[in-house]
Short mmCIF file of C-alpha atoms and ligand atoms in Angstrom, two decimals:
data_model
loop_
_atom_site.label_atom_id
_atom_site.label_comp_id
_atom_site.label_asym_id
_atom_site.label_seq_id
_atom_site.Cartn_x
_atom_site.Cartn_y
_atom_site.Cartn_z
CA MET A 1 -48.14 16.64 -13.27
CA ARG A 2 -47.13 18.61 -10.23
CA GLY A 3 -49.80 20.13 -7.94
CA GLU A 4 -48.03 22.88 -6.12
CA VAL A 5 -45.52 25.19 -6.59
CA ILE A 6 -41.79 24.83 -5.97
CA PHE A 7 -39.12 27.29 -5.55
CA TYR A 8 -36.09 28.48 -3.29
CA LEU A 9 -36.42 31.64 -1.15
CA ASN A 10 -33.13 32.70 -0.16
CA GLY A 11 -31.34 29.18 -0.56
CA GLU A 12 -34.56 27.57 1.20
CA ARG A 13 -36.72 25.09 -0.70
CA LYS A 14 -40.52 26.04 -0.52
CA GLN A 15 -43.41 24.18 -1.61
CA VAL A 16 -46.88 26.25 -1.86
CA SER A 17 -50.34 25.35 -2.70
CA GLY A 18 -53.70 27.15 -1.51
CA ALA A 19 -54.65 30.84 -2.10
CA PHE A 20 -51.02 32.26 -2.33
CA VAL A 21 -50.53 30.40 -5.48
CA PHE A 22 -52.77 33.10 -6.87
CA GLU A 23 -51.52 36.17 -4.73
CA PRO A 24 -48.87 38.58 -5.72
CA LEU A 25 -45.41 37.36 -4.87
CA SER A 26 -44.94 40.35 -2.40
CA SER A 27 -48.21 39.48 -0.23
CA TYR A 28 -46.44 35.66 0.23
CA LEU A 29 -43.01 37.28 1.17
CA ARG A 30 -44.70 39.77 3.63
CA TYR A 31 -47.89 37.96 5.17
CA GLU A 32 -46.69 34.22 4.67
CA ALA A 33 -42.99 34.25 4.84
CA GLY A 34 -42.51 37.55 7.24
CA LEU A 35 -39.97 39.05 5.17
CA THR A 36 -41.28 42.59 5.16
CA GLY A 37 -38.28 44.23 3.97
CA THR A 38 -40.07 43.76 0.29
CA LYS A 39 -42.42 47.07 0.59
CA LEU A 40 -45.38 47.80 -1.21
CA VAL A 41 -46.34 51.32 -2.27
CA CYS A 42 -48.14 51.42 -6.18
CA GLU A 43 -48.84 47.84 -6.43
CA GLU A 44 -48.49 48.38 -10.41
CA GLY A 45 -44.89 48.05 -11.07
CA ASP A 46 -44.33 52.07 -11.11
CA CYS A 47 -42.13 52.56 -7.96
CA GLY A 48 -39.91 49.67 -7.47
CA ALA A 49 -40.61 49.14 -3.43
CA CYS A 50 -41.22 45.58 -4.20
CA THR A 51 -38.08 44.96 -6.01
CA ILE A 52 -36.74 41.46 -5.44
CA LEU A 53 -34.28 39.38 -7.42
CA ILE A 54 -35.35 36.24 -9.36
CA GLY A 55 -32.78 33.62 -10.50
CA ARG A 56 -33.98 31.48 -13.50
CA PRO A 57 -32.09 28.31 -14.18
CA GLY A 58 -30.14 27.63 -17.37
CA ASN A 59 -27.13 25.65 -18.35
CA GLY A 60 -26.16 24.54 -14.98
CA ARG A 61 -26.46 28.01 -13.69
CA LEU A 62 -28.70 30.86 -12.20
CA LYS A 63 -29.11 34.08 -13.95
CA TYR A 64 -30.44 36.85 -11.72
CA ARG A 65 -32.64 39.79 -13.18
CA ALA A 66 -34.51 42.10 -10.72
CA ILE A 67 -38.50 42.19 -10.84
CA ASN A 68 -41.72 43.88 -9.39
CA SER A 69 -42.73 41.17 -7.05
CA CYS A 70 -46.42 43.09 -6.63
CA ILE A 71 -47.43 42.30 -9.84
CA PHE A 72 -45.71 38.89 -10.28
CA THR A 73 -47.94 36.28 -9.29
CA LEU A 74 -46.56 33.61 -6.98
CA TYR A 75 -46.97 30.72 -9.38
CA GLN A 76 -44.61 32.86 -11.66
CA ALA A 77 -41.71 32.12 -9.42
CA ASP A 78 -41.91 28.40 -10.17
CA ALA A 79 -38.63 26.64 -10.41
CA THR A 80 -36.69 29.59 -9.81
CA HIS A 81 -34.53 31.12 -6.73
CA VAL A 82 -35.91 34.33 -5.06
CA VAL A 83 -33.91 36.59 -3.27
CA THR A 84 -35.27 39.32 -1.11
CA VAL A 85 -33.22 42.06 0.97
CA GLU A 86 -33.45 39.90 3.76
CA GLY A 87 -31.42 37.19 1.82
CA LEU A 88 -28.92 39.65 0.67
CA ALA A 89 -27.90 40.84 3.80
CA ALA A 90 -28.08 37.38 5.58
CA GLY A 91 -24.35 37.49 6.39
CA GLY A 92 -23.88 40.86 7.33
CA LEU A 93 -24.63 44.17 5.38
CA HIS A 94 -24.22 43.34 1.62
CA PRO A 95 -21.81 46.01 0.03
CA VAL A 96 -24.60 48.03 -1.71
CA GLN A 97 -26.29 48.59 1.66
CA GLU A 98 -22.87 49.43 3.21
CA ALA A 99 -22.65 52.19 0.18
CA MET A 100 -26.22 53.21 0.95
CA VAL A 101 -25.36 54.02 4.26
CA ARG A 102 -22.10 55.60 3.74
CA CYS A 103 -23.57 58.02 1.02
CA HIS A 104 -26.42 58.64 2.91
CA GLY A 105 -28.74 57.23 0.12
CA ALA A 106 -31.84 56.86 2.50
CA GLN A 107 -33.67 59.08 4.83
CA CYS A 108 -37.44 57.53 5.30
CA GLY A 109 -36.09 54.18 4.16
CA PHE A 110 -39.36 53.17 2.38
CA CYS A 111 -37.76 52.84 -1.21
CA THR A 112 -34.24 51.95 -0.08
CA PRO A 113 -34.95 47.82 -0.12
CA GLY A 114 -36.01 48.36 -3.65
CA PHE A 115 -33.04 50.22 -4.59
CA VAL A 116 -30.68 47.97 -3.09
CA MET A 117 -32.08 45.05 -4.75
CA ALA A 118 -31.87 46.61 -8.20
CA MET A 119 -28.45 47.82 -7.37
CA ALA A 120 -27.36 44.43 -6.54
CA GLY A 121 -29.15 43.04 -9.54
CA LEU A 122 -27.20 45.61 -11.71
CA CYS A 123 -23.91 44.34 -9.56
CA GLU A 124 -25.03 40.61 -10.34
CA GLN A 125 -24.99 41.41 -14.42
CA LYS A 126 -21.79 43.02 -14.07
CA LYS A 127 -20.06 40.08 -12.69
CA ASP A 128 -22.23 37.63 -15.27
CA ALA A 129 -20.50 39.84 -17.82
CA MET A 130 -17.02 39.61 -16.17
CA ALA A 131 -16.75 43.40 -16.17
CA ALA A 132 -14.59 44.55 -13.63
CA GLU A 133 -15.17 48.25 -13.44
CA ARG A 134 -17.39 50.21 -11.24
CA LEU A 135 -21.28 51.14 -12.32
CA SER A 136 -21.18 54.16 -14.22
CA SER A 137 -23.38 57.13 -13.49
CA ALA A 138 -25.29 56.28 -16.89
CA GLU A 139 -25.67 52.65 -15.95
CA LEU A 140 -27.05 53.52 -12.67
CA ARG A 141 -29.63 55.88 -14.16
CA ARG A 142 -30.80 53.58 -16.56
CA GLY A 143 -30.64 50.69 -13.98
CA LEU A 144 -32.87 52.64 -11.77
CA THR A 145 -35.23 53.91 -13.55
CA GLY A 146 -37.83 51.65 -11.92
CA ASN A 147 -37.12 52.66 -8.73
CA LEU A 148 -38.80 55.88 -7.11
CA CYS A 149 -37.58 58.00 -3.92
CA ARG A 150 -39.79 60.69 -2.67
CA CYS A 151 -37.32 62.06 -0.03
CA THR A 152 -33.95 61.56 -0.39
CA GLY A 153 -32.98 62.97 -3.95
CA TYR A 154 -31.26 60.70 -6.21
CA ALA A 155 -27.54 62.36 -6.13
CA PRO A 156 -26.99 60.30 -3.16
CA ILE A 157 -28.27 56.90 -4.32
CA ILE A 158 -26.01 57.30 -7.55
CA GLU A 159 -23.10 58.28 -5.43
CA ALA A 160 -23.62 55.38 -3.37
CA GLY A 161 -23.79 53.12 -6.43
CA GLN A 162 -20.66 54.32 -8.13
CA SER A 163 -18.92 53.91 -4.81
CA ILE A 164 -19.33 50.11 -4.89
CA ASP A 165 -15.72 48.47 -5.30
CA PRO A 166 -16.96 45.80 -7.62
CA GLY A 167 -14.17 43.42 -6.01
CA GLN A 168 -15.93 43.38 -2.76
CA VAL A 169 -19.19 42.56 -3.91
CA PRO A 170 -20.16 38.34 -3.64
CA ALA A 171 -21.61 37.06 -6.89
CA LEU A 172 -25.27 35.70 -5.69
CA CYS A 173 -23.68 32.11 -6.47
CA GLN A 174 -21.09 32.73 -3.48
CA LEU A 175 -23.76 33.85 -1.15
CA PHE A 176 -26.58 31.00 -2.35
CA PRO A 177 -24.26 27.99 -3.65
CA GLU A 178 -25.91 26.75 -7.00
CA GLU A 179 -24.30 23.35 -7.68
CA GLU A 180 -27.35 21.48 -6.52
CA MET A 181 -30.14 24.38 -6.44
CA ALA A 182 -29.62 25.03 -10.33
CA PRO A 183 -29.98 21.49 -11.71
CA ALA A 184 -32.67 21.10 -9.44
CA LEU A 185 -34.86 24.33 -10.61
CA GLU A 186 -34.11 23.29 -14.15
CA LEU A 187 -35.63 19.79 -13.68
CA LEU A 188 -38.37 21.42 -11.67
CA SER A 189 -39.22 24.11 -14.77
CA ARG A 190 -40.01 21.29 -17.15
CA ASP A 191 -42.48 19.72 -14.91
CA ALA A 192 -46.20 20.56 -16.19
CA LEU A 193 -48.41 22.11 -13.47
CA SER A 194 -52.31 21.94 -12.53
CA ILE A 195 -52.99 23.66 -9.34
CA THR A 196 -56.62 24.33 -8.24
CA HIS A 197 -58.03 26.32 -5.31
CA GLN A 198 -61.37 27.25 -4.81
CA GLU A 199 -62.50 28.77 -7.95
CA LYS A 200 -58.91 29.44 -8.90
CA ARG A 201 -57.42 27.22 -11.34
CA LEU A 202 -53.49 27.35 -12.77
CA ASP A 203 -52.51 24.81 -15.93
CA ARG A 204 -48.76 24.84 -17.01
CA PRO A 205 -49.39 22.15 -19.78
CA ALA A 206 -46.13 20.17 -21.33
CA ASP A 207 -47.48 20.42 -24.88
CA LEU A 208 -49.12 22.84 -27.13
CA GLU A 209 -52.20 20.91 -27.70
CA THR A 210 -53.74 21.07 -24.19
CA ALA A 211 -52.80 24.68 -23.71
CA MET A 212 -55.03 25.28 -26.72
CA ASN A 213 -57.60 23.48 -25.01
CA CYS A 214 -57.46 24.98 -22.11
CA LEU A 215 -57.56 28.15 -24.01
CA VAL A 216 -60.72 27.17 -25.69
CA GLN A 217 -62.35 26.16 -22.39
CA GLY A 218 -61.84 30.20 -20.90
CA ALA A 219 -58.25 30.06 -19.55
CA VAL A 220 -56.48 33.46 -19.92
CA ILE A 221 -52.57 33.15 -21.14
CA VAL A 222 -50.49 34.91 -18.47
CA ASN A 223 -46.99 35.49 -19.76
CA GLY A 224 -44.97 38.54 -17.59
CA ALA A 225 -47.97 39.50 -16.22
CA THR A 226 -46.72 43.06 -16.32
CA ASP A 227 -50.30 44.19 -18.01
CA LEU A 228 -52.52 41.54 -16.36
CA GLY A 229 -50.99 41.94 -12.93
CA VAL A 230 -51.78 45.53 -12.98
CA GLN A 231 -55.37 45.04 -14.20
CA GLN A 232 -55.66 42.36 -11.54
CA ASN A 233 -54.16 44.45 -8.63
CA LYS A 234 -56.47 47.51 -9.60
CA GLY A 235 -59.49 45.47 -9.62
CA ARG A 236 -60.18 46.07 -13.40
CA ARG A 237 -60.04 41.98 -14.16
CA GLU A 238 -60.69 38.98 -12.22
CA ILE A 239 -58.71 35.55 -13.67
CA ASN A 240 -59.96 32.80 -12.49
CA TRP A 241 -58.32 29.99 -14.66
CA HIS A 242 -54.55 31.01 -15.61
CA LEU A 243 -52.55 29.32 -18.13
CA SER A 244 -48.92 29.62 -18.18
CA LEU A 245 -46.79 28.58 -21.42
CA GLY A 246 -43.73 28.17 -19.71
CA CYS A 247 -43.33 24.57 -20.55
CA LEU A 248 -43.74 24.85 -24.35
CA SER A 249 -40.57 24.96 -26.39
CA GLU A 250 -42.41 26.30 -29.59
CA LEU A 251 -42.29 29.69 -27.60
CA GLN A 252 -38.82 29.80 -26.29
CA GLY A 253 -35.70 31.80 -27.39
CA VAL A 254 -35.12 34.99 -29.65
CA SER A 255 -32.20 35.07 -32.26
CA VAL A 256 -30.94 37.26 -35.07
CA GLN A 257 -30.71 34.90 -38.62
CA ASP A 258 -30.54 35.84 -42.12
CA GLY A 259 -31.67 39.11 -41.47
CA VAL A 260 -34.77 38.39 -39.37
CA ILE A 261 -35.54 38.66 -35.64
CA ASP A 262 -37.12 35.65 -34.32
CA ALA A 263 -38.47 36.45 -31.03
CA GLY A 264 -40.35 33.15 -29.35
CA GLY A 265 -43.66 34.10 -27.41
CA LEU A 266 -42.12 33.61 -24.05
CA SER A 267 -39.08 36.02 -24.21
CA THR A 268 -38.67 39.04 -22.26
CA TRP A 269 -37.67 42.40 -23.48
CA THR A 270 -34.36 42.08 -21.52
CA ASP A 271 -33.79 38.85 -23.70
CA MET A 272 -34.65 41.11 -26.97
CA GLU A 273 -32.07 43.79 -25.72
CA GLU A 274 -29.50 41.27 -25.22
CA VAL A 275 -29.96 40.00 -28.83
CA LEU A 276 -30.05 43.41 -30.55
CA GLY A 277 -26.82 44.39 -28.11
CA GLY A 278 -27.81 48.09 -28.19
CA ARG A 279 -27.69 48.62 -31.95
CA GLY A 280 -30.20 50.11 -34.18
CA GLU A 281 -33.11 52.13 -33.69
CA PHE A 282 -35.42 49.76 -32.15
CA ALA A 283 -32.93 49.28 -29.44
CA GLY A 284 -33.27 53.03 -28.89
CA ILE A 285 -37.01 52.69 -28.20
CA LEU A 286 -36.49 49.66 -25.96
CA SER A 287 -33.81 52.09 -23.77
CA VAL A 288 -37.06 54.35 -23.10
CA PHE A 289 -39.40 51.39 -22.55
CA ALA A 290 -40.75 51.00 -19.14
CA SER A 291 -38.23 49.78 -16.65
CA PRO A 292 -35.42 47.05 -16.19
CA GLN A 293 -37.87 45.33 -13.81
CA ILE A 294 -40.93 45.33 -16.53
CA LYS A 295 -38.59 44.51 -19.20
CA ASN A 296 -37.13 41.41 -16.97
CA ALA A 297 -40.62 39.92 -16.64
CA GLY A 298 -42.80 41.29 -19.78
CA GLY A 299 -42.31 40.56 -23.47
CA MET A 300 -43.18 41.38 -27.06
CA ALA A 301 -46.27 38.72 -27.26
CA GLY A 302 -48.19 40.54 -24.34
CA ASN A 303 -47.41 43.79 -25.83
CA ILE A 304 -48.85 42.63 -29.04
CA ILE A 305 -51.92 41.08 -27.95
CA ASN A 306 -52.58 43.59 -25.43
CA GLY A 307 -53.13 45.72 -28.59
CA SER A 308 -52.98 49.19 -26.68
CA PRO A 309 -53.02 52.04 -29.12
CA ILE A 310 -49.95 53.21 -27.51
CA ALA A 311 -47.98 50.31 -27.18
CA ASP A 312 -44.19 51.12 -27.93
CA SER A 313 -43.10 48.20 -30.10
CA LEU A 314 -46.31 48.19 -32.79
CA PRO A 315 -45.14 51.28 -34.94
CA TYR A 316 -41.87 49.48 -35.74
CA LEU A 317 -43.40 46.04 -36.02
CA MET A 318 -45.70 47.59 -38.54
CA VAL A 319 -43.18 49.36 -40.85
CA SER A 320 -41.20 46.17 -40.48
CA ASP A 321 -43.61 43.96 -41.87
CA ALA A 322 -43.40 41.74 -38.91
CA VAL A 323 -45.17 38.23 -39.28
CA LEU A 324 -46.82 36.54 -36.49
CA LEU A 325 -46.97 32.71 -36.11
CA LEU A 326 -50.03 31.43 -34.57
CA ALA A 327 -51.34 28.28 -33.55
CA SER A 328 -55.09 26.97 -32.60
CA PRO A 329 -56.90 23.73 -32.78
CA GLN A 330 -57.69 24.39 -36.24
CA GLY A 331 -53.82 24.55 -37.52
CA ARG A 332 -51.11 27.16 -37.87
CA ARG A 333 -51.20 30.02 -39.67
CA GLU A 334 -48.86 33.36 -40.56
CA LEU A 335 -50.54 36.55 -40.27
CA PRO A 336 -48.95 39.84 -41.04
CA ILE A 337 -49.15 42.27 -38.16
CA ARG A 338 -50.70 44.64 -40.36
CA GLU A 339 -53.68 42.70 -40.11
CA LEU A 340 -54.29 41.82 -36.80
CA TYR A 341 -56.14 44.81 -35.16
CA ARG A 342 -59.61 44.98 -36.29
CA GLY A 343 -60.62 47.83 -33.73
CA TYR A 344 -59.87 48.87 -30.26
CA LYS A 345 -58.69 45.60 -28.21
CA ASP A 346 -60.54 43.74 -31.21
CA LEU A 347 -58.14 41.32 -32.84
CA ASP A 348 -58.22 38.63 -35.60
CA LEU A 349 -57.52 35.85 -33.24
CA LYS A 350 -59.11 32.58 -33.68
CA LYS A 351 -60.71 30.58 -30.34
CA GLY A 352 -57.94 28.99 -28.61
CA GLU A 353 -55.02 31.01 -30.82
CA ILE A 354 -51.49 31.21 -28.87
CA LEU A 355 -48.80 33.73 -30.32
CA LEU A 356 -46.01 31.13 -30.70
CA ARG A 357 -43.50 33.44 -32.63
CA ILE A 358 -42.89 37.11 -34.09
CA ARG A 359 -40.50 37.33 -36.98
CA ILE A 360 -39.01 40.68 -37.72
CA PRO A 361 -37.53 41.41 -40.82
CA LEU A 362 -34.44 43.70 -40.34
CA LEU A 363 -34.74 47.08 -42.23
CA ALA A 364 -31.09 46.93 -43.61
CA ASP A 365 -30.84 49.40 -46.55
CA GLY A 366 -33.04 52.19 -46.16
CA LEU A 367 -33.54 55.13 -43.43
CA LEU A 368 -35.30 54.39 -39.97
CA GLY A 369 -36.86 56.96 -37.56
CA LEU A 370 -38.71 55.25 -34.41
CA TYR A 371 -40.30 58.00 -31.98
CA LYS A 372 -41.84 57.70 -28.43
CA VAL A 373 -43.07 60.95 -26.96
CA SER A 374 -43.96 60.87 -23.48
CA ARG A 375 -44.63 63.40 -20.94
CA ARG A 376 -41.72 62.03 -18.75
CA ARG A 377 -38.39 60.46 -20.34
CA ASP A 378 -38.12 57.56 -18.27
CA LEU A 379 -40.94 54.59 -17.24
CA ASP A 380 -43.94 56.77 -18.74
CA ILE A 381 -46.77 55.84 -21.02
CA SER A 382 -46.49 57.25 -24.54
CA SER A 383 -48.66 60.09 -25.68
CA PHE A 384 -47.72 59.66 -29.34
CA THR A 385 -45.46 57.13 -31.42
CA ALA A 386 -44.33 56.83 -34.87
CA ALA A 387 -42.29 54.79 -37.17
CA ILE A 388 -41.09 55.99 -40.66
CA TYR A 389 -38.89 53.99 -43.03
CA VAL A 390 -37.75 55.28 -46.42
CA ARG A 391 -35.84 53.76 -49.25
CA LEU A 392 -33.71 55.79 -51.90
CA ASP A 393 -32.38 55.61 -55.10
CA GLY A 394 -30.23 58.66 -55.01
CA GLN A 395 -32.31 61.54 -53.85
CA THR A 396 -35.59 59.97 -54.70
CA ILE A 397 -37.82 57.91 -52.54
CA THR A 398 -38.72 54.82 -53.99
CA GLU A 399 -40.42 53.34 -51.12
CA ALA A 400 -42.02 54.87 -47.68
CA ARG A 401 -43.63 52.88 -44.73
CA VAL A 402 -45.25 54.72 -42.19
CA SER A 403 -47.09 53.46 -38.72
CA LEU A 404 -48.51 56.16 -36.26
CA GLY A 405 -49.59 55.41 -32.48
CA GLY A 406 -51.53 57.23 -30.13
CA VAL A 407 -53.92 58.97 -32.84
CA ALA A 408 -56.35 56.25 -33.40
CA PRO A 409 -57.98 53.26 -31.50
CA VAL A 410 -55.17 50.88 -33.32
CA VAL A 411 -51.64 51.34 -34.21
CA ALA A 412 -52.13 51.28 -38.03
CA ARG A 413 -49.91 51.93 -41.24
CA GLN A 414 -50.77 55.29 -43.11
CA GLU A 415 -50.95 54.12 -46.79
CA ASN A 416 -52.05 57.44 -48.11
CA VAL A 417 -49.07 58.89 -46.61
CA GLU A 418 -46.85 56.26 -47.97
CA ARG A 419 -48.60 56.55 -51.38
CA PHE A 420 -47.63 60.62 -51.44
CA LEU A 421 -44.09 60.01 -50.14
CA ALA A 422 -42.87 57.18 -53.15
CA GLY A 423 -41.45 58.68 -55.83
CA LYS A 424 -41.00 62.54 -54.25
CA PRO A 425 -37.48 63.94 -53.84
CA PHE A 426 -35.90 63.47 -50.18
CA GLN A 427 -35.81 67.16 -49.35
CA ARG A 428 -37.69 69.17 -46.39
CA GLU A 429 -40.76 70.42 -48.68
CA THR A 430 -41.79 66.79 -49.35
CA PHE A 431 -41.50 65.99 -45.56
CA LEU A 432 -43.83 69.01 -44.75
CA LEU A 433 -46.37 68.39 -46.87
CA ALA A 434 -46.34 64.32 -45.69
CA GLY A 435 -46.99 65.89 -41.99
CA ASP A 436 -49.76 68.08 -43.11
CA LEU A 437 -51.38 65.03 -45.05
CA ALA A 438 -50.75 62.71 -41.94
CA ALA A 439 -52.34 65.22 -39.62
CA ARG A 440 -55.46 65.58 -41.95
CA SER A 441 -55.65 61.75 -42.23
CA ILE A 442 -56.05 61.20 -38.38
CA GLN A 443 -58.81 61.84 -35.50
CA PRO A 444 -56.77 61.69 -32.11
CA LEU A 445 -58.77 62.10 -28.87
CA SER A 446 -57.89 64.48 -26.22
CA ASP A 447 -57.12 62.66 -22.84
CA VAL A 448 -54.59 63.34 -20.00
CA ARG A 449 -51.65 62.51 -21.82
CA GLY A 450 -52.10 65.15 -24.48
CA SER A 451 -54.71 67.28 -26.34
CA ARG A 452 -56.20 66.34 -29.88
CA GLU A 453 -54.28 69.38 -31.02
CA TYR A 454 -50.95 68.39 -29.41
CA ARG A 455 -51.16 64.98 -31.09
CA LEU A 456 -52.14 66.49 -34.58
CA MET A 457 -48.75 68.85 -33.94
CA LEU A 458 -46.75 66.00 -33.27
CA ALA A 459 -47.74 63.86 -36.03
CA ARG A 460 -46.90 66.86 -38.34
CA ASN A 461 -43.83 67.87 -36.63
CA THR A 462 -42.50 64.14 -36.87
CA PHE A 463 -41.94 64.11 -40.30
CA LEU A 464 -39.82 67.38 -40.44
CA ARG A 465 -38.00 65.56 -37.55
CA PHE A 466 -37.32 62.46 -39.08
CA TYR A 467 -36.14 64.66 -42.16
CA LEU A 468 -33.78 66.93 -40.41
CA GLU A 469 -32.44 63.71 -38.34
CA LYS A 470 -31.65 61.60 -41.39
CA SER A 471 -30.70 64.20 -44.28
CA SER A 472 -27.40 64.56 -42.85
CA ASN A 473 -26.77 60.48 -43.62
CA ALA A 474 -29.02 60.05 -46.83
CA SER A 475 -26.72 61.05 -49.25
CA VAL A 476 -24.20 58.34 -48.20
CA LEU A 477 -27.07 56.00 -47.83
CA GLN A 478 -25.70 54.47 -44.88
CA SER A 479 -27.13 51.19 -43.95
CA VAL A 480 -29.81 52.00 -41.11
CA ARG A 481 -31.43 49.16 -39.19
C1 LIG B 501 -44.73 49.97 -14.82
C2 LIG B 501 -44.98 49.76 -16.32
C3 LIG B 501 -44.78 50.27 -17.20
C4 LIG B 501 -44.62 49.98 -18.46
N1 LIG B 501 -44.51 50.55 -19.75
C5 LIG B 501 -44.69 50.35 -20.76
C6 LIG B 501 -43.95 51.01 -22.00
O1 LIG B 501 -42.91 52.01 -21.68
N2 LIG B 501 -44.29 50.94 -23.18
C7 LIG B 501 -45.22 49.83 -23.60
O2 LIG B 501 -45.55 49.42 -24.79
N3 LIG B 501 -45.76 49.01 -22.65
C8 LIG B 501 -45.34 49.21 -21.15
N4 LIG B 501 -45.98 48.52 -20.31
C9 LIG B 501 -47.09 47.48 -20.46
C10 LIG B 501 -46.29 46.08 -20.64
O3 LIG B 501 -45.39 46.16 -19.76
C11 LIG B 501 -46.01 45.38 -22.04
O4 LIG B 501 -47.16 45.71 -22.75
C12 LIG B 501 -45.71 44.25 -21.86
O5 LIG B 501 -44.88 43.92 -23.21
C13 LIG B 501 -46.83 43.12 -21.79
O6 LIG B 501 -45.97 41.81 -21.69
P1 LIG B 501 -46.37 40.84 -20.55
O7 LIG B 501 -45.53 39.36 -20.96
O8 LIG B 501 -45.89 41.36 -19.28
O9 LIG B 501 -48.12 40.21 -20.96
P2 LIG B 501 -49.34 39.70 -19.96
O10 LIG B 501 -49.45 40.84 -18.92
O11 LIG B 501 -48.59 38.67 -19.32
O12 LIG B 501 -50.24 39.32 -21.17
C14 LIG B 501 -50.79 40.77 -21.86
C15 LIG B 501 -51.99 40.20 -22.57
O13 LIG B 501 -50.89 39.08 -23.85
C16 LIG B 501 -51.62 38.01 -23.96
N5 LIG B 501 -50.70 36.99 -24.30
C17 LIG B 501 -49.27 37.00 -23.57
N6 LIG B 501 -48.78 36.26 -24.39
C18 LIG B 501 -49.63 35.74 -25.25
C19 LIG B 501 -49.16 34.73 -26.22
N7 LIG B 501 -48.09 34.13 -26.36
N8 LIG B 501 -50.36 34.31 -27.10
C20 LIG B 501 -51.33 34.77 -27.01
N9 LIG B 501 -51.86 35.55 -26.06
C21 LIG B 501 -50.76 36.34 -24.90
C22 LIG B 501 -52.37 37.87 -22.46
O14 LIG B 501 -53.38 36.86 -22.27
C23 LIG B 501 -52.67 39.13 -22.18
O15 LIG B 501 -54.01 39.57 -22.61
C24 LIG B 501 -45.58 49.09 -19.04
C25 LIG B 501 -46.42 47.98 -17.79
C26 LIG B 501 -46.00 48.56 -16.70
C27 LIG B 501 -46.61 47.79 -15.48
S1 LIG B 502 -45.08 48.52 -5.06
FE1 LIG B 502 -44.83 49.95 -6.79
S2 LIG B 502 -43.74 48.44 -8.10
FE2 LIG B 502 -44.33 46.95 -6.62
S1 LIG B 503 -35.79 57.27 1.39
FE1 LIG B 503 -37.86 58.02 1.58
S2 LIG B 503 -38.69 57.47 -0.29
FE2 LIG B 503 -36.62 57.30 -0.58
#
């Protein structure tokens, strides 16, 4: 059992115990390591000023991803290699930094280290994929959605990214040789951890039984901390006993097999995107989900258990009839996600229960539409979400599944609308009536993201939108996931 956090910082091995173990990684970097290039602005994962790269070990290599260090607790960096803007520039300006200077990509410069780190992460991903071409404007816009700049304007920043010659960019394994570091980190990642400091405690048990016992006694599971980190930073939640499930093989991996996505509770949204490979409606929702930094840390298990009525994955999981594999001291069970939510943030979970895996049957033989409506396209919380799935026999709807989010305390299936649609002709009139019925069946609230009337209108119009989008290919009944 290890009693301290061990990681590498810009190639140097660090051992940390005491208060910093429970602090945001950004605090350690700035106030203990003196690496003040990592900036702090929002402290809630929204602006990207605190972006750093985390190298996670696997197969003798390190895979680097950008994350927000302000909501990432230091112990989450255990058994990783942390690279900050100082590390990137250790041997002189990095090509990404040179490009930002050349293209006038910075004015006050406060956001610049975050942009540099996010862009360096994109270059590294290209190298991982053995792709030799330059970063495209679309790749840069997508890859930088988690970084805000208030004074330069984005055009020179995108121009800087496009001007980088990939041949000139050293891979991070050239800057920080990984022959020794990667196997050392891989070994460390298997260590169980138990660290205490005053009233704070962290456990990363080696087996499921110990993890469940910690939970029963009051520990709180922390996975990516993209929900919990914000709640802690903003004083909405204090966690004294942190439980990391990082050593448990039962929660690892994500794959698609025999028409089912099988996602372990530890898998991140980025892992999910890699498995989906950009195909299908759910990949479309993930493309407007948070930012790369958030998706590199957070995952589906946290989205499900956090139980927000506007969690973006839930409508899809509801219409897919996803099944949750849960484990508690009373044993394992499978629970259809439709039965999980009893009320606002009130979940049908037993004491000490852990979400091990999520099994999502692919919807291969019908028409699926997934919708997220938010005030801004990127990095915004939804005002309204929806999933509509129909199967057809000729022009007749044989089965319908509908789920709406943002219109009630929980995301749920709209069974009366489903019953209405079944057996009806696949035509405009049917979906106009279905939209009216849906709007009559919900009681949305007004809040900062939209009025009650606006949400009612969205619920009504989404059915027509679905029909208009799908009617062109419904006649040939193409396979749509
Ligand atoms: C800037 C920003 C943008 C965001 N954008 C979006 C967005 O576009 N759409 C969206 O839906 N969400 C968004 N989120 C919310 C968040 O990123 C997601 O809900 C994410 O999926 C949470 O995963 P996590 O691993 O970080 O969860 P954590 O914060 O680690 O945990 C969340 C909850 O789940 C519990 N938990 C985690 N894993 C398990 C498990 N295996 N078993 C039992 N309980 C578990 C934790 O105890 C906690 O209660 C955003 C958050 C931020 C900060
Ligand atoms: S300080 Fe804004 S994302 Fe971390
Ligand atoms: S350069 Fe000032 S905020 Fe971006």
